[in-house]
Coordinates of C-alpha atoms and ligand atoms in Angstrom, one line a residue:
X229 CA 113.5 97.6 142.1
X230 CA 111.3 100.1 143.1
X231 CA 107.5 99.9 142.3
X232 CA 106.3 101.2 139.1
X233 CA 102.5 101.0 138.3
X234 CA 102.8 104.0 135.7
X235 CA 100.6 103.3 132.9
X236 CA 98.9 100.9 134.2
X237 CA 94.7 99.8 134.5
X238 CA 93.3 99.0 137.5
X239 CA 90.6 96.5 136.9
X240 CA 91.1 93.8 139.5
X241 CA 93.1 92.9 142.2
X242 CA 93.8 89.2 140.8
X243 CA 96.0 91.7 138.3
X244 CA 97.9 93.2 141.5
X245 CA 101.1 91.9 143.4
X246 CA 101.1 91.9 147.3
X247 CA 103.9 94.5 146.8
X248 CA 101.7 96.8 144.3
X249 CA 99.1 96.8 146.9
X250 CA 101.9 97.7 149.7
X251 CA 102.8 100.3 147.6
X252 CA 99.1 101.8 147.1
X253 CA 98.3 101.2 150.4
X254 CA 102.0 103.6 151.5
X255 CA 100.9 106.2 149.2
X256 CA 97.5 106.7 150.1
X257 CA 98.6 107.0 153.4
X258 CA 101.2 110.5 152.5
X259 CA 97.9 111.6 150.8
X260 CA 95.6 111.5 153.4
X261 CA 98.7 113.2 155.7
X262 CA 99.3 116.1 153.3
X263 CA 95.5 116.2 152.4
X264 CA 94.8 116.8 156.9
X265 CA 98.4 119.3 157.0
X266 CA 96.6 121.3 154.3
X267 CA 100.0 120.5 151.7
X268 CA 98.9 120.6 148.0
X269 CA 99.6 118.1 146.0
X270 CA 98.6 119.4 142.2
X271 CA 101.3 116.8 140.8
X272 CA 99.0 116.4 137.5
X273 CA 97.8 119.7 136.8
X274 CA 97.1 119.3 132.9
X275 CA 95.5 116.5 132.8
X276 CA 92.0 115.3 132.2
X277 CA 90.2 111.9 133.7
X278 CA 86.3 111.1 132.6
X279 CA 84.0 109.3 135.3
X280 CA 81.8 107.1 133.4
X281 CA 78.9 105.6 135.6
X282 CA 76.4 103.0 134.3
X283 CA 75.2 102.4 137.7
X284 CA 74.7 105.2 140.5
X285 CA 77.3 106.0 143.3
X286 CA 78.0 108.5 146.0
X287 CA 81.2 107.4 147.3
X288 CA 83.0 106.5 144.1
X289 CA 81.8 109.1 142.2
X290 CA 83.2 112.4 145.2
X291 CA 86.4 110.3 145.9
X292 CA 87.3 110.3 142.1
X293 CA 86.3 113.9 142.1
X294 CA 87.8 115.2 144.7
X295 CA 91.4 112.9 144.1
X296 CA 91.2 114.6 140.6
X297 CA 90.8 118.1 141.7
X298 CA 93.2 117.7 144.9
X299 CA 95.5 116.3 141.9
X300 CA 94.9 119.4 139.9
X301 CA 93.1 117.8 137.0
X302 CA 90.1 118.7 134.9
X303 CA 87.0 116.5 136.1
X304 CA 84.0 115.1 133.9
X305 CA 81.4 113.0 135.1
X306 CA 79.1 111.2 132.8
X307 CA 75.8 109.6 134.5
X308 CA 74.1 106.6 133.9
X309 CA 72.1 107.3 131.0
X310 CA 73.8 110.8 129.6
X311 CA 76.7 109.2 127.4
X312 CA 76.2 106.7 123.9
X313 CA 77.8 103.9 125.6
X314 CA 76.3 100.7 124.5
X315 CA 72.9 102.5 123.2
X316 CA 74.4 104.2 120.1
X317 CA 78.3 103.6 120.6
X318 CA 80.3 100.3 121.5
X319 CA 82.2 99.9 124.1
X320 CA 85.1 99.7 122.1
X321 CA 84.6 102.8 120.1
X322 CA 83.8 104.7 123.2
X323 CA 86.7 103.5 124.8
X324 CA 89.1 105.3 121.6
X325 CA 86.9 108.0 121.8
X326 CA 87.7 108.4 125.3
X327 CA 91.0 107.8 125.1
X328 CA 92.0 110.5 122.5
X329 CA 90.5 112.8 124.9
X330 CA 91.1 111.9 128.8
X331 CA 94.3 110.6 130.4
X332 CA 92.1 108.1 132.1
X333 CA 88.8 106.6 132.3
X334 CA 87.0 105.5 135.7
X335 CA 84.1 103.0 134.2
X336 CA 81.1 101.4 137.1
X337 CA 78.9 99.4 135.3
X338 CA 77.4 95.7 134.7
X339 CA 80.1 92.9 133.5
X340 CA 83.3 93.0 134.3
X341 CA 83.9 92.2 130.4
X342 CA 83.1 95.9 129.6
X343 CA 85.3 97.0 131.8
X344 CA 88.3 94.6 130.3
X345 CA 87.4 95.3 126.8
X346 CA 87.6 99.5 127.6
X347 CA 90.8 98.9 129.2
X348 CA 91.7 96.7 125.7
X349 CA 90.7 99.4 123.5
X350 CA 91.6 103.1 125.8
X351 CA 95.0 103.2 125.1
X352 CA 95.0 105.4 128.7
X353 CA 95.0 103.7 132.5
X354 CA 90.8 102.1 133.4
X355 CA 90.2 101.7 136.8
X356 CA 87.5 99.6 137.6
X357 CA 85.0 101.5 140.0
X358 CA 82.6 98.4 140.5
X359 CA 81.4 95.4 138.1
X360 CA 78.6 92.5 139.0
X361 CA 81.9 90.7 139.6
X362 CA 84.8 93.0 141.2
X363 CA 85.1 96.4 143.3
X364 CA 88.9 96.9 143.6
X365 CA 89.1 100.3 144.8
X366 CA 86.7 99.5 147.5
X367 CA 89.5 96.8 148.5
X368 CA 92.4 99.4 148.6
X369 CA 90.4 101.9 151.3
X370 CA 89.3 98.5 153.2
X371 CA 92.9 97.4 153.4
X372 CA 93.9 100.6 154.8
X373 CA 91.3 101.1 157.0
X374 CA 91.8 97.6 158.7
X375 CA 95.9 98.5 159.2
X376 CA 94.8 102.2 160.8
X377 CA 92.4 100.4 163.6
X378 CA 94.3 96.8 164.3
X379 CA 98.1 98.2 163.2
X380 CA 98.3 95.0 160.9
X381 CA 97.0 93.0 158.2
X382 CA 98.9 89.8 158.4
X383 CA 97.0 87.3 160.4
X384 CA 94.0 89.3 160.9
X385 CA 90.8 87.3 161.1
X386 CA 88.5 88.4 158.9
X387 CA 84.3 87.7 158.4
X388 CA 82.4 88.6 155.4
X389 CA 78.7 88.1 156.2
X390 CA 76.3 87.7 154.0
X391 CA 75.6 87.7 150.3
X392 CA 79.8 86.6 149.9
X393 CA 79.6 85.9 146.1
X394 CA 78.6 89.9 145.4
X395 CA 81.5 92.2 143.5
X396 CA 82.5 92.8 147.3
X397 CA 82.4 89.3 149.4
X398 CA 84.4 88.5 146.0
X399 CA 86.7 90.9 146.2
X400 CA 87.6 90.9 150.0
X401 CA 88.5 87.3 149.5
X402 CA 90.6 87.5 146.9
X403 CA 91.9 91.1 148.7
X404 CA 92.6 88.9 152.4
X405 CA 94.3 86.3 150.2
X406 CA 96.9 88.4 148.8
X407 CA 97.9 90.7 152.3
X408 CA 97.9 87.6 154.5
X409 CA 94.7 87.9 156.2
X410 CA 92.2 84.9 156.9
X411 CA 88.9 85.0 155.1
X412 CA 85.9 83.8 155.8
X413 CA 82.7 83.9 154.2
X414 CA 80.0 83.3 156.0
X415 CA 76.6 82.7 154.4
X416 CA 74.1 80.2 152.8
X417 CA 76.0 77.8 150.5
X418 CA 74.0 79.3 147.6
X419 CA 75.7 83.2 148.5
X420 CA 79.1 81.2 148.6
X421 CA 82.0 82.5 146.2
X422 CA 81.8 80.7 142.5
X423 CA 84.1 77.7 143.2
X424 CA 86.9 78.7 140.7
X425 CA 87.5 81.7 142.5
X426 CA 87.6 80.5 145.6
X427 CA 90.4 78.0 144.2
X428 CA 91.9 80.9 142.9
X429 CA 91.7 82.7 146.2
X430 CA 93.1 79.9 147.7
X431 CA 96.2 79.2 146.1
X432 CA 97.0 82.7 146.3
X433 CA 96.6 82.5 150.3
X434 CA 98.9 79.7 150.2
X435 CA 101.6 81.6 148.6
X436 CA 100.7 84.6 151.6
X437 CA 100.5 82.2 154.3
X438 CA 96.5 82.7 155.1
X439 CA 93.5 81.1 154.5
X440 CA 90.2 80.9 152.6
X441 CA 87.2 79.3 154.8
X442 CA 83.7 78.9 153.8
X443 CA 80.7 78.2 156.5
X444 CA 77.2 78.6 156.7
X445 CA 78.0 78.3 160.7
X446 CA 76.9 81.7 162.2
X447 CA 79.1 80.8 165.5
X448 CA 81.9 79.4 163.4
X449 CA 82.0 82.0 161.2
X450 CA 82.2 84.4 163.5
X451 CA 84.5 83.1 166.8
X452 CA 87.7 84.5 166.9
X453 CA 87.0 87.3 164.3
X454 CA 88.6 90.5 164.4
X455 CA 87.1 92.1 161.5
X456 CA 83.5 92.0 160.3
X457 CA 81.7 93.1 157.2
X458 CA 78.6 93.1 156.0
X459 CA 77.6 94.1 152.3
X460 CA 73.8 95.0 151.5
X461 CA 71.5 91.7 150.8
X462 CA 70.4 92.6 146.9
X463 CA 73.5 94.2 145.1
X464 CA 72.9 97.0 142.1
X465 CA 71.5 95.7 138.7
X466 CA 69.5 92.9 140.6
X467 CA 65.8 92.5 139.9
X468 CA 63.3 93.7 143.2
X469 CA 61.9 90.3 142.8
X470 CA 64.8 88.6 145.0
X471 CA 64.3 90.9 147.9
X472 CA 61.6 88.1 149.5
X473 CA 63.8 85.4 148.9
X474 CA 67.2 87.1 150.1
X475 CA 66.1 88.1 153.5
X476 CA 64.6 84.9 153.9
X477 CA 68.0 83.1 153.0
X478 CA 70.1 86.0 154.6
X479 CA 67.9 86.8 158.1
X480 CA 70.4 84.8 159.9
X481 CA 73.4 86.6 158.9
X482 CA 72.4 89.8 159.7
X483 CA 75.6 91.7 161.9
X484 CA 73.7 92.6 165.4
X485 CA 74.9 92.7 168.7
X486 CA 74.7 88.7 169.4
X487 CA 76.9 88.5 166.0
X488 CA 79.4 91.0 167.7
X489 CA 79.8 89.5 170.7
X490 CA 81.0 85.8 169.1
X491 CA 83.9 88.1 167.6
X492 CA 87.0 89.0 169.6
X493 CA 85.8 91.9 172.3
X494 CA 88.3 94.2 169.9
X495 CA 86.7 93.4 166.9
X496 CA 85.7 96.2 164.6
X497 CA 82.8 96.5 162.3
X498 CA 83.2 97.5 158.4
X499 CA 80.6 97.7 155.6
X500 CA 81.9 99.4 152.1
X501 CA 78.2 101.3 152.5
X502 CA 75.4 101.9 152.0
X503 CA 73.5 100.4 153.9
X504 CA 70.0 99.6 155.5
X505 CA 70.6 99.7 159.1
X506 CA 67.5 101.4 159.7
X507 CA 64.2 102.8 157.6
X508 CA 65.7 106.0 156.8
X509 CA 65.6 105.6 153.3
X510 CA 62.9 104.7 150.5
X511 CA 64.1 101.4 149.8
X512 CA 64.7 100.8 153.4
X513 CA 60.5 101.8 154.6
X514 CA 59.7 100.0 151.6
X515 CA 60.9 96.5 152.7
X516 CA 59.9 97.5 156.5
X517 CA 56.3 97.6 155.3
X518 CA 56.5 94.4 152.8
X519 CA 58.3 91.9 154.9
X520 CA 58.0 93.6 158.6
X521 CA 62.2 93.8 158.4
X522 CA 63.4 97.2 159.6
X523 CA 67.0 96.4 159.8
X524 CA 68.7 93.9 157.3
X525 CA 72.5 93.3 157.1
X526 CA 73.7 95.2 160.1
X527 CA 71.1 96.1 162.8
X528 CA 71.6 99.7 163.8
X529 CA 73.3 99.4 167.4
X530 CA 75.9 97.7 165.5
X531 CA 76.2 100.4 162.4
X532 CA 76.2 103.1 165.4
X533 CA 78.6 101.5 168.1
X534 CA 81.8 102.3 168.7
X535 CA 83.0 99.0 166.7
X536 CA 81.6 100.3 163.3
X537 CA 84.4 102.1 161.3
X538 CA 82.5 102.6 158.2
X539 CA 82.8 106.4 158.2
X540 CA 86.8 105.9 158.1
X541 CA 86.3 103.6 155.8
X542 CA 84.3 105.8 153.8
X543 CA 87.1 108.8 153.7
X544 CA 89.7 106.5 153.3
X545 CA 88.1 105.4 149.6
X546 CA 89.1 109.0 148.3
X547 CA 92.8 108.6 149.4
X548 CA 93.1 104.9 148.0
X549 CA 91.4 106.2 144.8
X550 CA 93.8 109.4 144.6
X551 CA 96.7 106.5 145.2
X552 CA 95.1 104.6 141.9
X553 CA 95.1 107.6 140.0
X554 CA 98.2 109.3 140.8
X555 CA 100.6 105.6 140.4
X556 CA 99.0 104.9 137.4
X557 CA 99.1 108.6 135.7
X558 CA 102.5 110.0 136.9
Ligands
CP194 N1 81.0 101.8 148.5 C1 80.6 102.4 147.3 O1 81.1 102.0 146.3 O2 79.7 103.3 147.4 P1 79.0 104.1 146.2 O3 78.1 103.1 145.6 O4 78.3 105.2 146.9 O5 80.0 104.6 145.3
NVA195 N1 77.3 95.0 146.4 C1 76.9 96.4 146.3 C2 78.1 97.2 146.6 C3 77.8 98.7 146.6 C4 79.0 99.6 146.8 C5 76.3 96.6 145.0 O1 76.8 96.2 143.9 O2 75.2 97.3 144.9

């Protein structure tokens, strides 16, 4: 039977079969060829999708613009702070508010809870554009950059460095599990993945016929890798406080040159962005002049090199997200 996500929410990938993802993964891929042969593709001109962000966002927020309008549909985009969610409104009552109005609701915000409970109460498709816990769109544009650069995803090594028990190091494993790739996280046991999900991840890699590894080994980690990926070292939503302690538990980690060279010579360099590679930004000079660290989870020879793929990876989240929104709305 062909693959029929109509309808549907997109909150996490544990929700997703292997084939779903398959299927995403193909259709993003006709998107991003009609979107470079300059074909439009208005297929749901009439419609109306709301972007509700409770945290900020460059990527998510363009690539669910731009999908929409290269969709044909009517955009709104409601910043952290300018909507009644949770202050005035529940979620629940925002959610049928929302859902008498839009044909679908994008939601990035704290618990992965809210984003369940609007998806309970909408009554139109929620796609999850990053929780504390999960980022599944991130996934889909990760998967499909990996298969553009290595022309697989089956048996693919891949390394998550760093803080692995993030929405992202989370995600990726439970993303490797289900297309057959080998994860590892590699990072203090305290950044490890909470232990039911890694025995979720794991049973679910068993099925695919991959694996789920944990190390704090640096050389371990990283020997044999043909993917790595780093994620920043204090995630949205965390207190400033843990900055000190993080880089003193995550120093090691960090993705430089010496990292590079344990993986395979043909190894490529992801990192769903952004990130503090250098001290170009506030945040970045900031902990340059506190704690004397000027690059954190990538050093910048790395995030520059020929290896790093981040930009494709960054274009590739608005045909994955225009693949979301198109399966689940058509
Ligand atoms: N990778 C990602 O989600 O980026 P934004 O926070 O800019 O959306
Ligand atoms: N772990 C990061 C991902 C940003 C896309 C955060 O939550 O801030």
């Amino acid at each position: 039977m062909a693959t029929n996500i109509a309808g549907r929410h997109f909150l996490k990938l544990l929700d997703y079969t292997p084939e779903e993802i398959r299927y995403l993964l193909d259709l993003a891929k006709n998107f991003k060829d009609m979107k470079r042969a300059g074909v439009p593709h208005r297929y749901l001109a009439g419609k109306n999708i709301v972007l509700l962000f409770e945290k900020t966002s460059t990527r998510t927020r363009c690539s669910f613009e731009v999908a929409g309008m290269d969709l044909g549909m009517g955009v709104t985009y409601l910043d952290p702070g300018s909507s009644q969610m949770g202050k005035k409104e529940s979620i629940a009552d925002t959610a049928r508010v929302l859902g008498r109005m839009y044909d679908g609701i994008e939601y990035r915000g704290f618990s992965q809870e809210l984003v369940e409970e609007l998806a309970a109460y909408a009554g139109v498709p929620v796609w999850n554009g990053l929780t504390d816990q999960f980022h599944p769109t991130q996934m889909l544009a990760d998967l499909m950059t990996i298969e553009e650069h290595l022309g697989r995803l089956k048996g693919v090594n891949f390394t998550f460095m760093g803080d692995a028990r993030n929405n992202v190091g989370n995600s990726l494993m439970i993303a490797c599990a289900k297309m057959g790739l080998n994860f590892t996280a590699c990072a203090p046991a305290s950044l490890f993945p909470q232990e039911d999900l890694v025995e979720t991840a794991r049973a679910i890699a068993a099925e695919n016929g991959c694996t789920v590894r944990l190390t704090e080994d640096v050389t371990e980690g990283l020997t044999g890798a043909d993917v790595v990926y780093t994620d920043i070292w204090v995630s949205m939503g965390e207190p400033d406080e843990v900055w000190e302690s993080r880089i003193g538990l995550l120093r090691k980690y960090q993705v430089n040159r010496e990292a590079m060279n344990l993986a395979k010579d043909t190894a490529i360099f992801m990192h769903c962005l952004p990130s503090f590679h250098d001290t170009k930004t506030t945040i970045g000079a900031q902990i340059a002049e506190k704690f004397g660290v000027k690059e954190m989870e990538v050093a910048d020879e790395v995030f520059e090199s020929r290896q790093s793929v981040v930009f494709d990876e960054a274009e590739n989240r608005m045909h994955t997200i225009k693949a979301v929104i198109y399966a689940t709305l058509k």
